[in-house]
Coordinates of C-alpha atoms in Angstrom, one line a residue:
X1 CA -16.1 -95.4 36.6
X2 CA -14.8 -92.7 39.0
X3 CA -15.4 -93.8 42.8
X4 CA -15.5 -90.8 45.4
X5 CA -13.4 -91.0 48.2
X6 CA -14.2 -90.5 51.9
X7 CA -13.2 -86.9 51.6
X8 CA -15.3 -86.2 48.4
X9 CA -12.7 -86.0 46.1
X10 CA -12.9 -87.9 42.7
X11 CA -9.5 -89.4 42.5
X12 CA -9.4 -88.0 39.2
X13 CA -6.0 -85.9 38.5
X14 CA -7.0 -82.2 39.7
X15 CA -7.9 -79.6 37.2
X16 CA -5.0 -76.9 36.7
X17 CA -6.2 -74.3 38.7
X18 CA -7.6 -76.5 41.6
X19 CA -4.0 -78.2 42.3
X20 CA -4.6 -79.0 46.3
X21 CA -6.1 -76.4 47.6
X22 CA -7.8 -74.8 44.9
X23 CA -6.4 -72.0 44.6
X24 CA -4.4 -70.9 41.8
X25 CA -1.0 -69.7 44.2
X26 CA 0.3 -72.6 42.8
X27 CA -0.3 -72.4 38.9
X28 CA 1.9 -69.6 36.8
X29 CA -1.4 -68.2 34.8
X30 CA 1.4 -67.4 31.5
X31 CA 2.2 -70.5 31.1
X32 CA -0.8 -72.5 32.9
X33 CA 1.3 -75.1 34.3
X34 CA 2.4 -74.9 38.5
X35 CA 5.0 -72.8 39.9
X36 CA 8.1 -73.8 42.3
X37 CA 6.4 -74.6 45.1
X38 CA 4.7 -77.4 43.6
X39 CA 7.7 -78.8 42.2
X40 CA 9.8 -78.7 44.9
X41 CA 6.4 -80.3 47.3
X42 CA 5.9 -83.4 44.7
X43 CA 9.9 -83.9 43.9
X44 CA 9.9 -84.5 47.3
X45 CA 6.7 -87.2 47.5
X46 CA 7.9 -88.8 44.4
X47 CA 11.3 -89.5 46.1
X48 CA 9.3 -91.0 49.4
X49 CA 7.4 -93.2 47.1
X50 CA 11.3 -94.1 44.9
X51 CA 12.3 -95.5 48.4
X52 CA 9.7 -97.0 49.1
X53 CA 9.2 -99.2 45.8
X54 CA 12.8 -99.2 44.8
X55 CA 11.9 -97.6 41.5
X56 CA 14.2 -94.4 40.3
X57 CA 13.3 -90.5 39.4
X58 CA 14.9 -88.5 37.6
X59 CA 14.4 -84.9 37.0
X60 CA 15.0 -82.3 33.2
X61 CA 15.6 -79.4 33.9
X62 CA 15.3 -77.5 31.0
X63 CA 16.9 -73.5 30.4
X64 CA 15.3 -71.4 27.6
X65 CA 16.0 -68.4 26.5
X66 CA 18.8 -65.8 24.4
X67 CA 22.1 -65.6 25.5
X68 CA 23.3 -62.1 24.6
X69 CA 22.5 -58.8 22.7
X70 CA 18.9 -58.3 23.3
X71 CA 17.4 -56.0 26.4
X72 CA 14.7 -54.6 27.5
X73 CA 11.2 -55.3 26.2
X74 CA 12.3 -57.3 23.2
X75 CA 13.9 -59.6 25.7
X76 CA 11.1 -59.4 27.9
X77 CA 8.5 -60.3 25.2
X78 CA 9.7 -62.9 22.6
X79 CA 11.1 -64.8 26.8
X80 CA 7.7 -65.1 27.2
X81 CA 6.3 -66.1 24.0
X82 CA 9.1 -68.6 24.1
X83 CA 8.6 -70.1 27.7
X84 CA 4.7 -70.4 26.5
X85 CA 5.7 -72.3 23.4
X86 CA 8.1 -74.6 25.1
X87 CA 5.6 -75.4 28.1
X88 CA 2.9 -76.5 25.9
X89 CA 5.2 -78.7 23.6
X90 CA 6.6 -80.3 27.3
X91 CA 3.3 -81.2 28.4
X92 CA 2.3 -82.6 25.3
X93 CA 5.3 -85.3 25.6
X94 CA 4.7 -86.1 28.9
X95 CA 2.7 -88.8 30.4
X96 CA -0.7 -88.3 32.8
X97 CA 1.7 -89.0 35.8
X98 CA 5.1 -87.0 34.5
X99 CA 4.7 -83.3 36.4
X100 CA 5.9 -80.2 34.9
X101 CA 6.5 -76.9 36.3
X102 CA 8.0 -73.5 36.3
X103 CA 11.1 -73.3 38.3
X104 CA 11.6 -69.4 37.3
X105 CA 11.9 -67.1 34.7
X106 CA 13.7 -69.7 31.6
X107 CA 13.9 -72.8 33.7
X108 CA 11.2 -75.3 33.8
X109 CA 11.3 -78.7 35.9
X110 CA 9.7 -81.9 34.9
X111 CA 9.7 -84.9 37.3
X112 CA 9.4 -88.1 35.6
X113 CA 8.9 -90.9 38.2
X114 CA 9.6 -94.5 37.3
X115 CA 12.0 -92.7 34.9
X116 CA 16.4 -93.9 34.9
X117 CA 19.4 -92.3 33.7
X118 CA 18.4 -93.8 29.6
X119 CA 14.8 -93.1 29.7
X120 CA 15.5 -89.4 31.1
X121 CA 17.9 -88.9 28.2
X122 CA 15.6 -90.2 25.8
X123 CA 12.7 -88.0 27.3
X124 CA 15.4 -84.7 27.0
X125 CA 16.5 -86.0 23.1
X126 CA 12.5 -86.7 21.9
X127 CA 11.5 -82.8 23.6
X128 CA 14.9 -81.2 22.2
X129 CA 13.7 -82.3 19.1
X130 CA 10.5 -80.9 19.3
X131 CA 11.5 -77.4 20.1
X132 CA 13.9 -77.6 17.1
X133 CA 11.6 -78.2 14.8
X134 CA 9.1 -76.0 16.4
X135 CA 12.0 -73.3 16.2
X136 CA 12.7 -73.3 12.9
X137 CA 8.6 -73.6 11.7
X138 CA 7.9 -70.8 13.6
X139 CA 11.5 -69.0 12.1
X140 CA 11.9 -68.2 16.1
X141 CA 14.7 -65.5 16.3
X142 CA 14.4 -62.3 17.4
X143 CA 16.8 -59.0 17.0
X144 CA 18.5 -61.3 14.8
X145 CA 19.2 -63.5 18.0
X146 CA 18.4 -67.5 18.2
X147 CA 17.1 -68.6 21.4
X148 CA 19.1 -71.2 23.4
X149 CA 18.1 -74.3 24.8
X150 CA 19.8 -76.0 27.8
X151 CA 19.3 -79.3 29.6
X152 CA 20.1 -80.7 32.6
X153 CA 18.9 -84.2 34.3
X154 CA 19.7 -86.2 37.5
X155 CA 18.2 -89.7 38.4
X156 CA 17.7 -91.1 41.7
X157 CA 18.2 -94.5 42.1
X158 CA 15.9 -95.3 44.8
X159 CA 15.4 -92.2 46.7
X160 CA 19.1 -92.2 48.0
X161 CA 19.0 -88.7 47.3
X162 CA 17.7 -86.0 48.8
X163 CA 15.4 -83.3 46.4
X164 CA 18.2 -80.4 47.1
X165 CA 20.8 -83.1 45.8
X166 CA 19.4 -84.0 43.0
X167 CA 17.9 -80.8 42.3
X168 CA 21.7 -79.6 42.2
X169 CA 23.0 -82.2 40.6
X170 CA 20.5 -81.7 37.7
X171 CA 21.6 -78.3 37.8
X172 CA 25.4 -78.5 38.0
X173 CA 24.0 -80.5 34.3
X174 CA 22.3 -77.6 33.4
X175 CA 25.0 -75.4 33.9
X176 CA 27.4 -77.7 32.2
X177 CA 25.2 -77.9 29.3
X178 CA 24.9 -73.9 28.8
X179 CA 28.9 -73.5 29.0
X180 CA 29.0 -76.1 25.8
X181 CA 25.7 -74.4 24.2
X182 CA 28.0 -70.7 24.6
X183 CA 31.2 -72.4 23.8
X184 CA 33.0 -72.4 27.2
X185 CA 34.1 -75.7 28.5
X186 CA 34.8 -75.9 31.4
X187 CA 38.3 -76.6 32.3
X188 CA 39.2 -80.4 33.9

């Protein structure tokens, strides 16, 4: 049984389109899960509540999309029917409490609180997975082009970290995960 609060809400988690303030500024309608601003607002709580239970997040950030030799509307197109297909199989992995969101155009976020270093890794392998098979079911390659698929994770320990470090950190991850998906490492 569902007890209202003071302020008449449920406690129930909030539909997709009624995140906070019920309005749907915050939800990406293409891919029906929120946008930036939402990411960046509960990164932050979930780091407030790290500290104060001494309990890590971690953050995937996840890059899809084709490296080279397509433009224009074919680009444009099999992007989005990518980033749909890749948002749906995220929030079917994740847990009631795990958020996901779009970042921007090929980057999604997913905050996983109570989550370390192993379990983020196991979260990005289980989800790489996924997609792979997914890819290869749905013979996913346009213009003769495979689409790429990046990660990139940080974990804080207990809130140490500000959400613009570890958002970086995760994406200095990102970024070192694209130079090996392309081929070019990065030298020492």
């Amino acid at each position: 049984m569902v007890v209202p609060k003071a302020d008449g809400e449920s406690g129930r988690r909030p539909a997709l389109g009624a995140l906070d303030d019920g309005r749907l500024r915050w939800v990406d309608p293409l891919h029906g899960i929120p946008l930036a601003r939402y990411f960046d607002r509960r990164l932050s709580e979930e780091l407030s509540r790290s500290a104060r239970f001494t309990r890590p997040t971690s953050i995937v950030l996840v890059q899809v999309g084709f490296d080279r030799g397509l433009v224009g509307l074919a680009q444009f197109n099999a992007g989005h029917a990518l980033g749909i297909m890749v948002a749906s199989i995220i929030r079917s992995t994740c847990r009631e409490f795990d958020v996901v969101c779009r970042r921007d155009e090929d980057e999604l976020g997913i905050i996983l609180p109570e989550t370390g270093q192993a379990g983020a890794a196991a979260f990005t392998t289980r989800i790489a997975e996924m997609i792979s098979r997914a890819l290869s079911q749905c013979g996913a390659e346009v213009g003769g082009k495979t689409p790429t698929l990046s990660f990139g994770t940080a974990t804080s320990r207990r809130g140490e970290q500000t959400p613009f470090e570890l958002v970086l950190a995760a994406e200095e991850a990102l970024l070192r995960s694209r130079r090996r998906c392309a081929g070019v490492e990065k030298a020492a």
